[in-house]
PDB file of C-alpha atoms in Angstrom:
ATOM      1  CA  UNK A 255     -71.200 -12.813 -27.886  1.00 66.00           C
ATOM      2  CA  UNK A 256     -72.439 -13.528 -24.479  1.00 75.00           C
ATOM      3  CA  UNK A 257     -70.811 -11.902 -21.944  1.00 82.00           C
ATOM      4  CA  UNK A 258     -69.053 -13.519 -19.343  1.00 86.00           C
ATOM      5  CA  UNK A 259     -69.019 -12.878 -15.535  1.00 88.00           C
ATOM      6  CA  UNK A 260     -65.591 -12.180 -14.569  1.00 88.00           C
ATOM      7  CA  UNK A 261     -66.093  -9.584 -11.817  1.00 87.00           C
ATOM      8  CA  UNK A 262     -67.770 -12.804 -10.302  1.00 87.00           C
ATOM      9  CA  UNK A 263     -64.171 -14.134  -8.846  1.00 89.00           C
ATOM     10  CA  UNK A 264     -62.732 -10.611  -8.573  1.00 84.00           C
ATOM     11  CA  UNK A 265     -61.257 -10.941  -4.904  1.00 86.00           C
ATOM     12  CA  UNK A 266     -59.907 -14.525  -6.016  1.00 90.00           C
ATOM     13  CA  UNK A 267     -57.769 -12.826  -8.848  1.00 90.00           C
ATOM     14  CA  UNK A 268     -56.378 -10.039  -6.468  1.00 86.00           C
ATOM     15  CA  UNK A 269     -55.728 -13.145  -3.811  1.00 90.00           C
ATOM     16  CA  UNK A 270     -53.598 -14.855  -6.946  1.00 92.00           C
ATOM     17  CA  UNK A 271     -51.209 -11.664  -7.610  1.00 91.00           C
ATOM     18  CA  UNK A 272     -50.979 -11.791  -3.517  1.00 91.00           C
ATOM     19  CA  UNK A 273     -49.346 -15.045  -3.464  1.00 93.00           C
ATOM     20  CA  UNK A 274     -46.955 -14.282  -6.922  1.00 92.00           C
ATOM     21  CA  UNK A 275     -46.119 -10.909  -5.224  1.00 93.00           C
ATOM     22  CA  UNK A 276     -45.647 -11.375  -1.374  1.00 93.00           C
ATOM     23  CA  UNK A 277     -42.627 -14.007  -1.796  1.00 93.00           C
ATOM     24  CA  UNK A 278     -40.639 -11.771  -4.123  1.00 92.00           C
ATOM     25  CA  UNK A 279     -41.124  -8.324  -1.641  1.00 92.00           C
ATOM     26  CA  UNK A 280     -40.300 -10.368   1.212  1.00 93.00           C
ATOM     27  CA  UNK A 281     -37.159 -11.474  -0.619  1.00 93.00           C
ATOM     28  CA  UNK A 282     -36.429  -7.685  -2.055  1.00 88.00           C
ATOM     29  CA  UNK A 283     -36.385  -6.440   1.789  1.00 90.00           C
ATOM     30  CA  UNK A 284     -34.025  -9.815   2.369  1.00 92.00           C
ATOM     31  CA  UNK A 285     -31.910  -9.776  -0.466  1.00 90.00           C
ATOM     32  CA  UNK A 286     -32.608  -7.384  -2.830  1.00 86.00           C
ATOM     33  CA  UNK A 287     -31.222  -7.176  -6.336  1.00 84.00           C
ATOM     34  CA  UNK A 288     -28.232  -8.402  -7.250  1.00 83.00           C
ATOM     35  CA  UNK A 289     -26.228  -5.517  -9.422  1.00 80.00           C
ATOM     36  CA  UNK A 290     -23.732  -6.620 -12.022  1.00 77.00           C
ATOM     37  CA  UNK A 291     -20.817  -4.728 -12.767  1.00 72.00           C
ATOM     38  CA  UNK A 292     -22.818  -1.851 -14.687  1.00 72.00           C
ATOM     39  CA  UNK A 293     -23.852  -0.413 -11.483  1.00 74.00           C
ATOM     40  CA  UNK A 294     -21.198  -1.537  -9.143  1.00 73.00           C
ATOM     41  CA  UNK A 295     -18.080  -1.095 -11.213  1.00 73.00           C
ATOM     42  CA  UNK A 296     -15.311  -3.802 -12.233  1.00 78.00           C
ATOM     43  CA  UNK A 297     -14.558  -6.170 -15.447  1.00 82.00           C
ATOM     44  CA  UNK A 298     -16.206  -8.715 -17.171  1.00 82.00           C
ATOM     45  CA  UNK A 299     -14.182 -11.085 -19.233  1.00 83.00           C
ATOM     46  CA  UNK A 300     -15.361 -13.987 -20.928  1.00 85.00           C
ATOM     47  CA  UNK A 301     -13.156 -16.441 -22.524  1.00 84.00           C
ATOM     48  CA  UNK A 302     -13.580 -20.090 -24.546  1.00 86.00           C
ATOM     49  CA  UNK A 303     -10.431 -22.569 -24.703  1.00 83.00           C
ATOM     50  CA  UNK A 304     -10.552 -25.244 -27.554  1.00 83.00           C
ATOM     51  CA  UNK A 305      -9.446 -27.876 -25.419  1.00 79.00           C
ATOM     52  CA  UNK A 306     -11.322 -28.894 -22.206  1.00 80.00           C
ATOM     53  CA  UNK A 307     -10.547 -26.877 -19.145  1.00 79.00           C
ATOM     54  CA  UNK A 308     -10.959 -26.760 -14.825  1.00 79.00           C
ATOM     55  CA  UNK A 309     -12.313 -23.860 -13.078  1.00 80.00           C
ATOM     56  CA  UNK A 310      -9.967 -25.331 -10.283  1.00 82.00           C
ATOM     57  CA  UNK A 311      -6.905 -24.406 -12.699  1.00 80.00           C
ATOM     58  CA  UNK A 312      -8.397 -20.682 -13.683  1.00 81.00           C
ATOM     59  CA  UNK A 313      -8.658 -19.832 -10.494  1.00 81.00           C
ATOM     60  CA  UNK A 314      -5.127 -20.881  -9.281  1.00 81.00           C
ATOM     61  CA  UNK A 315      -3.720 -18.354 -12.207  1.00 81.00           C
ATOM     62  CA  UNK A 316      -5.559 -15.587 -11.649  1.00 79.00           C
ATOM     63  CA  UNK A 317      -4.300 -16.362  -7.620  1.00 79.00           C
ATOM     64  CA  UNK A 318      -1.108 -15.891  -9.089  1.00 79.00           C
ATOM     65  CA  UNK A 319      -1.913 -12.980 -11.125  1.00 76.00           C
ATOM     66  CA  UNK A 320      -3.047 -11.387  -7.991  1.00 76.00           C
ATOM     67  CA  UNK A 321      -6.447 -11.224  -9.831  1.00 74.00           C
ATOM     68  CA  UNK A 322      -9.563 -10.499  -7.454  1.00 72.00           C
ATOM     69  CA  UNK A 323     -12.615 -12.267  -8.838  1.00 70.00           C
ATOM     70  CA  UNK A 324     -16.038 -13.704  -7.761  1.00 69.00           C
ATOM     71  CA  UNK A 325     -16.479 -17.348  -8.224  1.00 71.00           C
ATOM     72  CA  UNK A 326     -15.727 -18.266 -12.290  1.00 77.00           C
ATOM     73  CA  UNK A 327     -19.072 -19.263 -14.282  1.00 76.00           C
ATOM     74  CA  UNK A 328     -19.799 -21.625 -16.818  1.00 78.00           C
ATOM     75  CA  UNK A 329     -21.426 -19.420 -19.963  1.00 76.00           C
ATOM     76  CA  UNK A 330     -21.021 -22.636 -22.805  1.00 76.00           C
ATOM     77  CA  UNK A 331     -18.933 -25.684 -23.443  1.00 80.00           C
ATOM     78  CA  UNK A 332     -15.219 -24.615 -22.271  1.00 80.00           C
ATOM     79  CA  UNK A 333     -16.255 -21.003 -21.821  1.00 84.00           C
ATOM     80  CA  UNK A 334     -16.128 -19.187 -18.645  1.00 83.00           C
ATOM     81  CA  UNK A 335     -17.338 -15.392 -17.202  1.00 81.00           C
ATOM     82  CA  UNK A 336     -15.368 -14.140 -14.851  1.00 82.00           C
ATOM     83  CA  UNK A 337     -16.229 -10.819 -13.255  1.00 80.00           C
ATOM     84  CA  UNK A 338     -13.368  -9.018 -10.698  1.00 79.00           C
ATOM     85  CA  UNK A 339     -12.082  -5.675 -10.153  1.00 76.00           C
ATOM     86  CA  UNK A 340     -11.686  -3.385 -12.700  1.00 77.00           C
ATOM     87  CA  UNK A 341      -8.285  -4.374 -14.284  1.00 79.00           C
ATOM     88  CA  UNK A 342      -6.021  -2.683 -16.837  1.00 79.00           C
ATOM     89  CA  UNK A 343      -5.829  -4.225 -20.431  1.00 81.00           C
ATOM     90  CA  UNK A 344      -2.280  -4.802 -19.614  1.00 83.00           C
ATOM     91  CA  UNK A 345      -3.542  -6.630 -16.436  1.00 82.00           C
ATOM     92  CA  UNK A 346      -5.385  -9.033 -18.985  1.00 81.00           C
ATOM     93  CA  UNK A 347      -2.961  -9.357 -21.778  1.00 83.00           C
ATOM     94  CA  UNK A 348      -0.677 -11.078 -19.175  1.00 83.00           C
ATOM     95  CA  UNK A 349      -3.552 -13.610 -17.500  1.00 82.00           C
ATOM     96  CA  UNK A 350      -4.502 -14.313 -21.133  1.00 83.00           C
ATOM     97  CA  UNK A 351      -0.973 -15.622 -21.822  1.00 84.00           C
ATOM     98  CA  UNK A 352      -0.656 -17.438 -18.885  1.00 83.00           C
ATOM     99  CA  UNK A 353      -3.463 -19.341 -19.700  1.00 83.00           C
ATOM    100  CA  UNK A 354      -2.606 -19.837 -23.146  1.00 83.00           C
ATOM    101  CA  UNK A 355       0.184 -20.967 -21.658  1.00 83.00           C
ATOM    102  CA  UNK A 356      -1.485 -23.516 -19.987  1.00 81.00           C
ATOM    103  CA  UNK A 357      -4.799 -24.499 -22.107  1.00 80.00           C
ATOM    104  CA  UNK A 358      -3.787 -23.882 -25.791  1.00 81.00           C
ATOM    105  CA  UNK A 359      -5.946 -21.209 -27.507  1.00 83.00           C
ATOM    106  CA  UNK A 360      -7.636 -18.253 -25.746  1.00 83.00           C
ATOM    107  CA  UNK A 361     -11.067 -16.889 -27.380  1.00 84.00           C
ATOM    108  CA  UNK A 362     -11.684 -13.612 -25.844  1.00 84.00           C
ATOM    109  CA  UNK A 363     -15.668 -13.441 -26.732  1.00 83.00           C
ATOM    110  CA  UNK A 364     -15.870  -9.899 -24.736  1.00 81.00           C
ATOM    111  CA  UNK A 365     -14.471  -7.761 -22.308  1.00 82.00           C
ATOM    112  CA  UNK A 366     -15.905  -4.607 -20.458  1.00 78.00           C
ATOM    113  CA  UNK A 367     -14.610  -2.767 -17.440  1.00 77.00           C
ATOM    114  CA  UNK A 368     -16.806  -0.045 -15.596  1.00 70.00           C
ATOM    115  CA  UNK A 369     -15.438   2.279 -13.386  1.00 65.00           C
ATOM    116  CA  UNK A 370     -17.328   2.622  -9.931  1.00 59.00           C
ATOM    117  CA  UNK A 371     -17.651   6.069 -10.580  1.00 57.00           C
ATOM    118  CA  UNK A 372     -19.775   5.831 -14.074  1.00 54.00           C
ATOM    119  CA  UNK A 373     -21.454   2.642 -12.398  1.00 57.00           C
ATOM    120  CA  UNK A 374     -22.854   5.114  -9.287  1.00 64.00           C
ATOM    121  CA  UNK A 375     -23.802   7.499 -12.373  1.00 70.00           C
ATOM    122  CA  UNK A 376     -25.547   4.873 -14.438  1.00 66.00           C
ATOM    123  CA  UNK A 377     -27.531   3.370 -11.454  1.00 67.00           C
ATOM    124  CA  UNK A 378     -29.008   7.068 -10.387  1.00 73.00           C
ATOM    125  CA  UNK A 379     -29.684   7.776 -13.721  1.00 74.00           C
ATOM    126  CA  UNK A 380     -31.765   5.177 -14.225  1.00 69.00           C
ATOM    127  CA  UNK A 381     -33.532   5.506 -11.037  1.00 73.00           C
ATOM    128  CA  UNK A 382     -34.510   8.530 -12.087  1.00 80.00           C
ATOM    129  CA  UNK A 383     -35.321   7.581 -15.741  1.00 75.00           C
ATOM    130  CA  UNK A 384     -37.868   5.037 -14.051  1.00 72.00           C
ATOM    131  CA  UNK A 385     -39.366   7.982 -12.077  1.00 78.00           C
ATOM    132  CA  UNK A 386     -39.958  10.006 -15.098  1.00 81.00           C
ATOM    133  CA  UNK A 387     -41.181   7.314 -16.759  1.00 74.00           C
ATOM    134  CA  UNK A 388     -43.887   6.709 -14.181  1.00 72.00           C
ATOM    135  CA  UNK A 389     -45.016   9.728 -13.860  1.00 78.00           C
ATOM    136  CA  UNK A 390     -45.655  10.598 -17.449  1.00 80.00           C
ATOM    137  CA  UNK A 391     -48.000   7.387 -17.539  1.00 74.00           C
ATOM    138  CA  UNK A 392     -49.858   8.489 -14.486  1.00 73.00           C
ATOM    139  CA  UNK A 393     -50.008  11.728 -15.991  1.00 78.00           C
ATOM    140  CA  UNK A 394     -51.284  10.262 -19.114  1.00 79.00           C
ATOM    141  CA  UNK A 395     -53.900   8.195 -18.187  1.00 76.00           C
ATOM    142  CA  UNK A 396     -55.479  10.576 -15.726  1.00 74.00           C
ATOM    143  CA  UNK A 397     -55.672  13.348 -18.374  1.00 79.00           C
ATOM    144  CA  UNK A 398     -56.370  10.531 -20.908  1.00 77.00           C
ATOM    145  CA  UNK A 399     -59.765   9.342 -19.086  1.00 77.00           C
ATOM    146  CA  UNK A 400     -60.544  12.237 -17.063  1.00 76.00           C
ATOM    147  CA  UNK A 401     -61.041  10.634 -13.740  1.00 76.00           C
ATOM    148  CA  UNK A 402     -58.761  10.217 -11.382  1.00 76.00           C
ATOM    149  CA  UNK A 403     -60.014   6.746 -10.400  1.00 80.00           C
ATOM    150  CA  UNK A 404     -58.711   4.770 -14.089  1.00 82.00           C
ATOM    151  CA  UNK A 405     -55.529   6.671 -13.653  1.00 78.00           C
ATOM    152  CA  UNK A 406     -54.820   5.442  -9.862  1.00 80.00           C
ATOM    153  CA  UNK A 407     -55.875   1.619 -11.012  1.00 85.00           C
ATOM    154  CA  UNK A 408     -53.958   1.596 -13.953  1.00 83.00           C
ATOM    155  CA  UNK A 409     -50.710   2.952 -12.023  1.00 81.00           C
ATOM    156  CA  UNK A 410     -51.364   0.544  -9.168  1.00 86.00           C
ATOM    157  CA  UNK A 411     -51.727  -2.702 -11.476  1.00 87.00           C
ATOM    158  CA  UNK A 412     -48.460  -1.346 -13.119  1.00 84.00           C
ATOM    159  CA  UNK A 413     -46.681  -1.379 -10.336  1.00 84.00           C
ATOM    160  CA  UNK A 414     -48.087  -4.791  -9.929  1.00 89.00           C
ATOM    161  CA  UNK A 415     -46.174  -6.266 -12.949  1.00 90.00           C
ATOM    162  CA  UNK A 416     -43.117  -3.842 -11.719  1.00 87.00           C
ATOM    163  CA  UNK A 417     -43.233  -5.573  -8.121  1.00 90.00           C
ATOM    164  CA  UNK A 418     -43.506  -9.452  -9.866  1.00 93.00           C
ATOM    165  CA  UNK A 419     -40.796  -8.494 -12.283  1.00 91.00           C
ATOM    166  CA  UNK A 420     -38.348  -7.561  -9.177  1.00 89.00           C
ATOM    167  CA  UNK A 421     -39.354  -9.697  -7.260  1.00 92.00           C
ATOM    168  CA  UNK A 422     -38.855 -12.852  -9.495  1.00 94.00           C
ATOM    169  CA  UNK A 423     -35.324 -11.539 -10.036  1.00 92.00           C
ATOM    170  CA  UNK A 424     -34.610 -10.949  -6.328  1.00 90.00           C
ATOM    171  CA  UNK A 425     -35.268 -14.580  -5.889  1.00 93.00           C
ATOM    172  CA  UNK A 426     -33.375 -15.268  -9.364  1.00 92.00           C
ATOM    173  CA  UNK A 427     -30.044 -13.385  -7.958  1.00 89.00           C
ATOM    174  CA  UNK A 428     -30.275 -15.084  -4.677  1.00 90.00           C
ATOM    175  CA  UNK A 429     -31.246 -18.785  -5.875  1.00 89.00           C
ATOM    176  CA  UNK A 430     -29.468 -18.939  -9.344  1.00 86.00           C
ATOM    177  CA  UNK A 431     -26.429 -15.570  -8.975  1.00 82.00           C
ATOM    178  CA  UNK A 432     -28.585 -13.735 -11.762  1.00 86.00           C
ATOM    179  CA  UNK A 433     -28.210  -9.802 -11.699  1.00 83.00           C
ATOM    180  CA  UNK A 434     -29.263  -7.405 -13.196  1.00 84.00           C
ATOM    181  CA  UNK A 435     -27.776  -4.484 -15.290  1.00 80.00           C
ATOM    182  CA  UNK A 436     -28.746  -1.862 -18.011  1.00 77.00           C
ATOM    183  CA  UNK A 437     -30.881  -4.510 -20.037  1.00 83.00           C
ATOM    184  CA  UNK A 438     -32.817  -5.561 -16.873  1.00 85.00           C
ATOM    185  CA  UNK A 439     -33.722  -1.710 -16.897  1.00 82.00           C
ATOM    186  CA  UNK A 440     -34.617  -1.346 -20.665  1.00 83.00           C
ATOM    187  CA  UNK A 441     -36.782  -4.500 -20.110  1.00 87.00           C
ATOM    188  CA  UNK A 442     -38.655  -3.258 -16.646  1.00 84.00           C
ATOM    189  CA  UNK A 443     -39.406  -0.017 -18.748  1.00 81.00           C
ATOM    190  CA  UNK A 444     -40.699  -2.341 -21.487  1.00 85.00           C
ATOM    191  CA  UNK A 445     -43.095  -3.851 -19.495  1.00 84.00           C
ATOM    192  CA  UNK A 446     -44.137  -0.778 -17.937  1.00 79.00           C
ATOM    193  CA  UNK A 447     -45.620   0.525 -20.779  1.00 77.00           C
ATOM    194  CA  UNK A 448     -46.660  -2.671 -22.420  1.00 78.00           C
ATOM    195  CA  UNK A 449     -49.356  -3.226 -18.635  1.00 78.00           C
ATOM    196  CA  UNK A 450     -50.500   0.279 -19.206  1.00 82.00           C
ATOM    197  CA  UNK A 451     -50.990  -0.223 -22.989  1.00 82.00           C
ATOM    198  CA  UNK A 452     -53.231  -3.632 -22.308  1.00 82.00           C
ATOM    199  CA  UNK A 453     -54.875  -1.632 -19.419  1.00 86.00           C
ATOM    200  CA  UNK A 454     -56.162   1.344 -21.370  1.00 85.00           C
ATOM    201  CA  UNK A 455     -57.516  -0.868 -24.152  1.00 86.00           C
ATOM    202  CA  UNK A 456     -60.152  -2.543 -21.414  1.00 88.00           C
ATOM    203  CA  UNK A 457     -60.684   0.703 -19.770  1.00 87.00           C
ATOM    204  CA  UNK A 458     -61.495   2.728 -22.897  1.00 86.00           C
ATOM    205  CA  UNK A 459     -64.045  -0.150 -24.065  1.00 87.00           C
ATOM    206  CA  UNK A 460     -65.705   0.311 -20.590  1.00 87.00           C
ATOM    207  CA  UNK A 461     -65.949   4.207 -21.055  1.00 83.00           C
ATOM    208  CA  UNK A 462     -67.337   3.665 -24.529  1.00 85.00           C
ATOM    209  CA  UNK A 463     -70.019   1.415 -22.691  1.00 84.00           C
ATOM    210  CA  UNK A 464     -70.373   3.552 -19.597  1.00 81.00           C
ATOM    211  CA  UNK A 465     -71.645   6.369 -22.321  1.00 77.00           C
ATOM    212  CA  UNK A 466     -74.225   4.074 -24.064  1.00 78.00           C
ATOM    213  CA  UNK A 467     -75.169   2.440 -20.833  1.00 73.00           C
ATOM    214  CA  UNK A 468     -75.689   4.545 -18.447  1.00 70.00           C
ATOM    215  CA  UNK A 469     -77.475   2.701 -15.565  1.00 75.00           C
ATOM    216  CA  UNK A 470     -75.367  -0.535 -16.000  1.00 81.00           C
ATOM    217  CA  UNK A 471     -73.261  -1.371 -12.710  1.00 84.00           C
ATOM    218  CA  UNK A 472     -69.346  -0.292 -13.115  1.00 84.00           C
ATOM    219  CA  UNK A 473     -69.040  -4.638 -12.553  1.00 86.00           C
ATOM    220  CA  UNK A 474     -71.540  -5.121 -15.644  1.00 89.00           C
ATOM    221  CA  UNK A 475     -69.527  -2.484 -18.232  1.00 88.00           C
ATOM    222  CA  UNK A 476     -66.123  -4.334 -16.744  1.00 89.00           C
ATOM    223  CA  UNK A 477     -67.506  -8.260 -17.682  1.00 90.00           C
ATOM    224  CA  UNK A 478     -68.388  -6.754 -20.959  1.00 89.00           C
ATOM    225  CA  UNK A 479     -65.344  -4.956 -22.269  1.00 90.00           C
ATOM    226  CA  UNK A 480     -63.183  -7.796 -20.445  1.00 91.00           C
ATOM    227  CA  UNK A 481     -65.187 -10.256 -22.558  1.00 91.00           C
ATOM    228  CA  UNK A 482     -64.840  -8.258 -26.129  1.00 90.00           C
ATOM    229  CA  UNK A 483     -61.140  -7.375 -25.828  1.00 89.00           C
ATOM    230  CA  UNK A 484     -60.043 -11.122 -23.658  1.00 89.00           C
ATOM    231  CA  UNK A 485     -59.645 -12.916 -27.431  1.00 89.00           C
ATOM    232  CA  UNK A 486     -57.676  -9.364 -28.782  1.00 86.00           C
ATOM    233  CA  UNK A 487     -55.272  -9.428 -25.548  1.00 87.00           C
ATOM    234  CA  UNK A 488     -54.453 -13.011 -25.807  1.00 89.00           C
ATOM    235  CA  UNK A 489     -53.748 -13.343 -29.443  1.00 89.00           C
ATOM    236  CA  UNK A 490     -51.553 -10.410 -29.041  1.00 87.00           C
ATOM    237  CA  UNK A 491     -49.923 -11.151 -25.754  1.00 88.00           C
ATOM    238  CA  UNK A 492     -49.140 -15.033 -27.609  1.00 91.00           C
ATOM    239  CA  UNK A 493     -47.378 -13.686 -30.158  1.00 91.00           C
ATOM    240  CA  UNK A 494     -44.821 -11.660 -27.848  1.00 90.00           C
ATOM    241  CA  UNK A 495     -44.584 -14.981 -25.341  1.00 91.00           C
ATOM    242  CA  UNK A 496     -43.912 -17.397 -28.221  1.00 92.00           C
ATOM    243  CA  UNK A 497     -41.113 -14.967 -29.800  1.00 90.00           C
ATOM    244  CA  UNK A 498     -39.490 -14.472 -26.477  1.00 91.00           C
ATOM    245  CA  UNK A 499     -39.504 -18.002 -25.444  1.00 91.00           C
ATOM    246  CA  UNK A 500     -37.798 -18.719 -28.476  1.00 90.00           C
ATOM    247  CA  UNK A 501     -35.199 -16.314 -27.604  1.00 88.00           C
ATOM    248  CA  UNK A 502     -34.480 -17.317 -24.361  1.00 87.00           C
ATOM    249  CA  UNK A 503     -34.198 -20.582 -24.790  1.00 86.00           C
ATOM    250  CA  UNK A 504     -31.565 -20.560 -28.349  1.00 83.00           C
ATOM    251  CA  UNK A 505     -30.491 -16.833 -27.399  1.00 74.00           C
ATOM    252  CA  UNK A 506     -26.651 -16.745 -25.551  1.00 70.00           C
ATOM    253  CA  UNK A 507     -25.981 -15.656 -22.168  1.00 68.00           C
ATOM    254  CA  UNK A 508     -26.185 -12.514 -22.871  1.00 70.00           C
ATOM    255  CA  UNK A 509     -29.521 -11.693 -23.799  1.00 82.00           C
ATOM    256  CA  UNK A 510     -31.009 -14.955 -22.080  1.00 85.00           C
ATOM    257  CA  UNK A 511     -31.968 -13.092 -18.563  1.00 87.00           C
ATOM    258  CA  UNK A 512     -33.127 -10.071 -20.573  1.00 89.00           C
ATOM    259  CA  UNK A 513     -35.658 -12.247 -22.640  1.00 91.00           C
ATOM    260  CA  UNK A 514     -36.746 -13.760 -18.966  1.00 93.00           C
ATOM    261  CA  UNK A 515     -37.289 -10.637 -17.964  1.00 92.00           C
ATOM    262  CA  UNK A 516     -39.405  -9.675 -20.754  1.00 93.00           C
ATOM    263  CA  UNK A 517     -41.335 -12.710 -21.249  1.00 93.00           C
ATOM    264  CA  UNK A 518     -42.363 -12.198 -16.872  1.00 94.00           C
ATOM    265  CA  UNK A 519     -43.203  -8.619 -17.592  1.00 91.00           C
ATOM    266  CA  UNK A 520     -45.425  -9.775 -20.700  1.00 91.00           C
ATOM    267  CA  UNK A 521     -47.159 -12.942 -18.420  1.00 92.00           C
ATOM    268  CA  UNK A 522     -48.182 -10.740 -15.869  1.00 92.00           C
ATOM    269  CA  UNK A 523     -49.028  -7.563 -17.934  1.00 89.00           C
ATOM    270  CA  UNK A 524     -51.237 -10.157 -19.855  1.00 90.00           C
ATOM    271  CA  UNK A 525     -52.673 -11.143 -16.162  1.00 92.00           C
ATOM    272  CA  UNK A 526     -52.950  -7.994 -15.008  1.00 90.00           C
ATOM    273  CA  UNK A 527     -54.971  -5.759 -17.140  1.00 88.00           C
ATOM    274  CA  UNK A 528     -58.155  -7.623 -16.904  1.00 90.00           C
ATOM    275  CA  UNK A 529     -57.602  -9.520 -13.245  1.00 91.00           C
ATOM    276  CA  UNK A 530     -55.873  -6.635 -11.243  1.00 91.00           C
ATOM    277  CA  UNK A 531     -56.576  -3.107 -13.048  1.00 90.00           C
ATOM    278  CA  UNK A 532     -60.380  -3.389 -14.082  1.00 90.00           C
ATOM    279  CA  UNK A 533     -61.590  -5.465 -10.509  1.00 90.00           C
ATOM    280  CA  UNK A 534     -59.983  -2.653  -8.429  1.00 89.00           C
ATOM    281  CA  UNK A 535     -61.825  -0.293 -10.968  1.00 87.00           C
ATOM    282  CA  UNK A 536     -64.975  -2.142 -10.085  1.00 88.00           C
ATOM    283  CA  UNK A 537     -63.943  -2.140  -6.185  1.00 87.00           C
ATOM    284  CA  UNK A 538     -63.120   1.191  -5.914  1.00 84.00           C
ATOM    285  CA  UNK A 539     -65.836   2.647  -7.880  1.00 79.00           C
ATOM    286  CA  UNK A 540     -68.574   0.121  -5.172  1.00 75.00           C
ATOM    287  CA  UNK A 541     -66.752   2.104  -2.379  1.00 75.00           C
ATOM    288  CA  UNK A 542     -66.700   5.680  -3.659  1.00 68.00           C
ATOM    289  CA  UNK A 543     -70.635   5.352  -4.604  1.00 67.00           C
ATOM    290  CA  UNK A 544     -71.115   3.882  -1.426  1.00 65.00           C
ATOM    291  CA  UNK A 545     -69.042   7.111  -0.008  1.00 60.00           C
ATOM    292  CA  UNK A 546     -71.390   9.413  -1.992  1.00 60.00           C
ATOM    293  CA  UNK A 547     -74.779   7.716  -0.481  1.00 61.00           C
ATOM    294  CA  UNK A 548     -73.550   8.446   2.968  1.00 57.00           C
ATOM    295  CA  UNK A 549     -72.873  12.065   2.150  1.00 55.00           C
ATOM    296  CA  UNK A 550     -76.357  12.653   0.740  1.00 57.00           C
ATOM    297  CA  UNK A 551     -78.406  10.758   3.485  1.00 57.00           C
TER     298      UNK A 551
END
């Protein structure tokens, strides 16, 4: 197989994941996330009437019900979500018959209430799950490799995918009221480990090179093992896109926005092992030989 010159545009890749990135941080520091009720407390009720129904007319009951609630969403044909303040099931049981009063049927498809207590708890445990997390890959990879160098690269391209994940969803919360709660979480850990597992396959074929090839440039070993394992990466990353495009296009509301989230995190782990961890390999290994030439002249 010939080997192709990747390295070649390597500043041109790191200028593409500028422009993906740079919009979403800007609108992080704007807007930030936007936190549904697992981390900020309250109920989530979602209901489906048989016959056809106005938001207009929900929202004058729950007015009357002296029901707090943001503005109602459409989740299917006649069914609504409706998050508020956390409400007793007593609370409900009475704004269910009123509107069974008024519309016929009630379906309740679900309802969940979080305290704001447990929703403060949930949130810092999973900040600190997603510390852990990162610093038992770092830890990994450096001992894994034995040079601090593939460990740094690796940790910076995942916090690449981490950055266009959040991002994307700060600008999804803003534009389109998405937010994110526990799944959002399970998925961002997903797709932590999923860059660093595409990343370590490139970086151990150029180690197995580096040993055979001794006097080859760091840019030579990276077009080579990019080249061997580009066909491996992209029949594997396929399979994952075309299973969760499937899913978020027939899944339901509720695991739509955690397929998204996936199916970003997969994209740009795809992207980023071979166009954002092994070219700042290749850059930062130029500058640190460069850095050893000065010391010995």
């Amino acid at each position: 197989m010939d080997t192709i010159n990747f390295m070649k545009y390597k500043l041109i890749y790191l200028a593409i994941s500028s422009l993906v990135i740079i919009p979403g941080v800007i609108s992080l520091f704007i807007w930030g996330l936007k936190p549904s009720i697992d981390f900020t407390g309250g109920s989530l009720w979602e209901i489906k009437f048989e016959k056809p129904t106005e938001i207009n007319t929900i929202n004058k009951i729950f007015q009357e019900q002296n029901l707090e609630h943001l503005p109602i969403q459409v989740s299917g044909n006649n069914q609504f979500l409706i998050r508020m303040a956390p409400i007793s099931e007593e609370e409900k049981n009475r704004a269910k018959q009123r509107l069974a009063d008024n519309f016929g049927v009630v379906d309740e498809i679900r309802f969940e209430t979080v305290g704001p207590t447990l929703g403060k708890e949930l949130l810092i445990k999973t900040l600190t799950g997603v510390i852990l997390a990162a610093i038992a890959i770092l830890s990994y990879v450096g001992w894994r490799f034995k040079d601090k160098m593939y460990g740094v690269c690796a940790v910076i391209a995942m916090f690449h995918d981490s950055l266009v994940l959040l991002g994307t969803f700060s600008l999804l919360g803003h534009f389109l009221n998405v937010e994110v709660g526990t799944l959002f979480v399970t998925a961002v850990l997903t797709v932590l480990s999923f860059s660093v597992h595409d990343t370590v396959v490139v970086y151990d074929r150029i180690r197995e090179s580096t040993a055979h090839s001794k006097n080859r440039s760091m840019g030579d070993l990276a077009n080579k093992a990019i080249t061997e394992t580009m066909t491996r990466s992209l029949n594997n990353s396929l399979t994952i896109i075309f299973m969760l495009t499937a899913l978020t296009v027939l899944g339901g509301i509720t695991v739509k926005w955690f397929a998204v989230a996936l199916l970003i995190g997969t994209i740009s782990g795809t992207y980023s092992s071979p166009f954002v961890a092994v070219p700042l390999l290749v850059v930062v290994s130029g500058v640190s030989k460069k850095g050893d030439s000065l010391v010995k002249s």
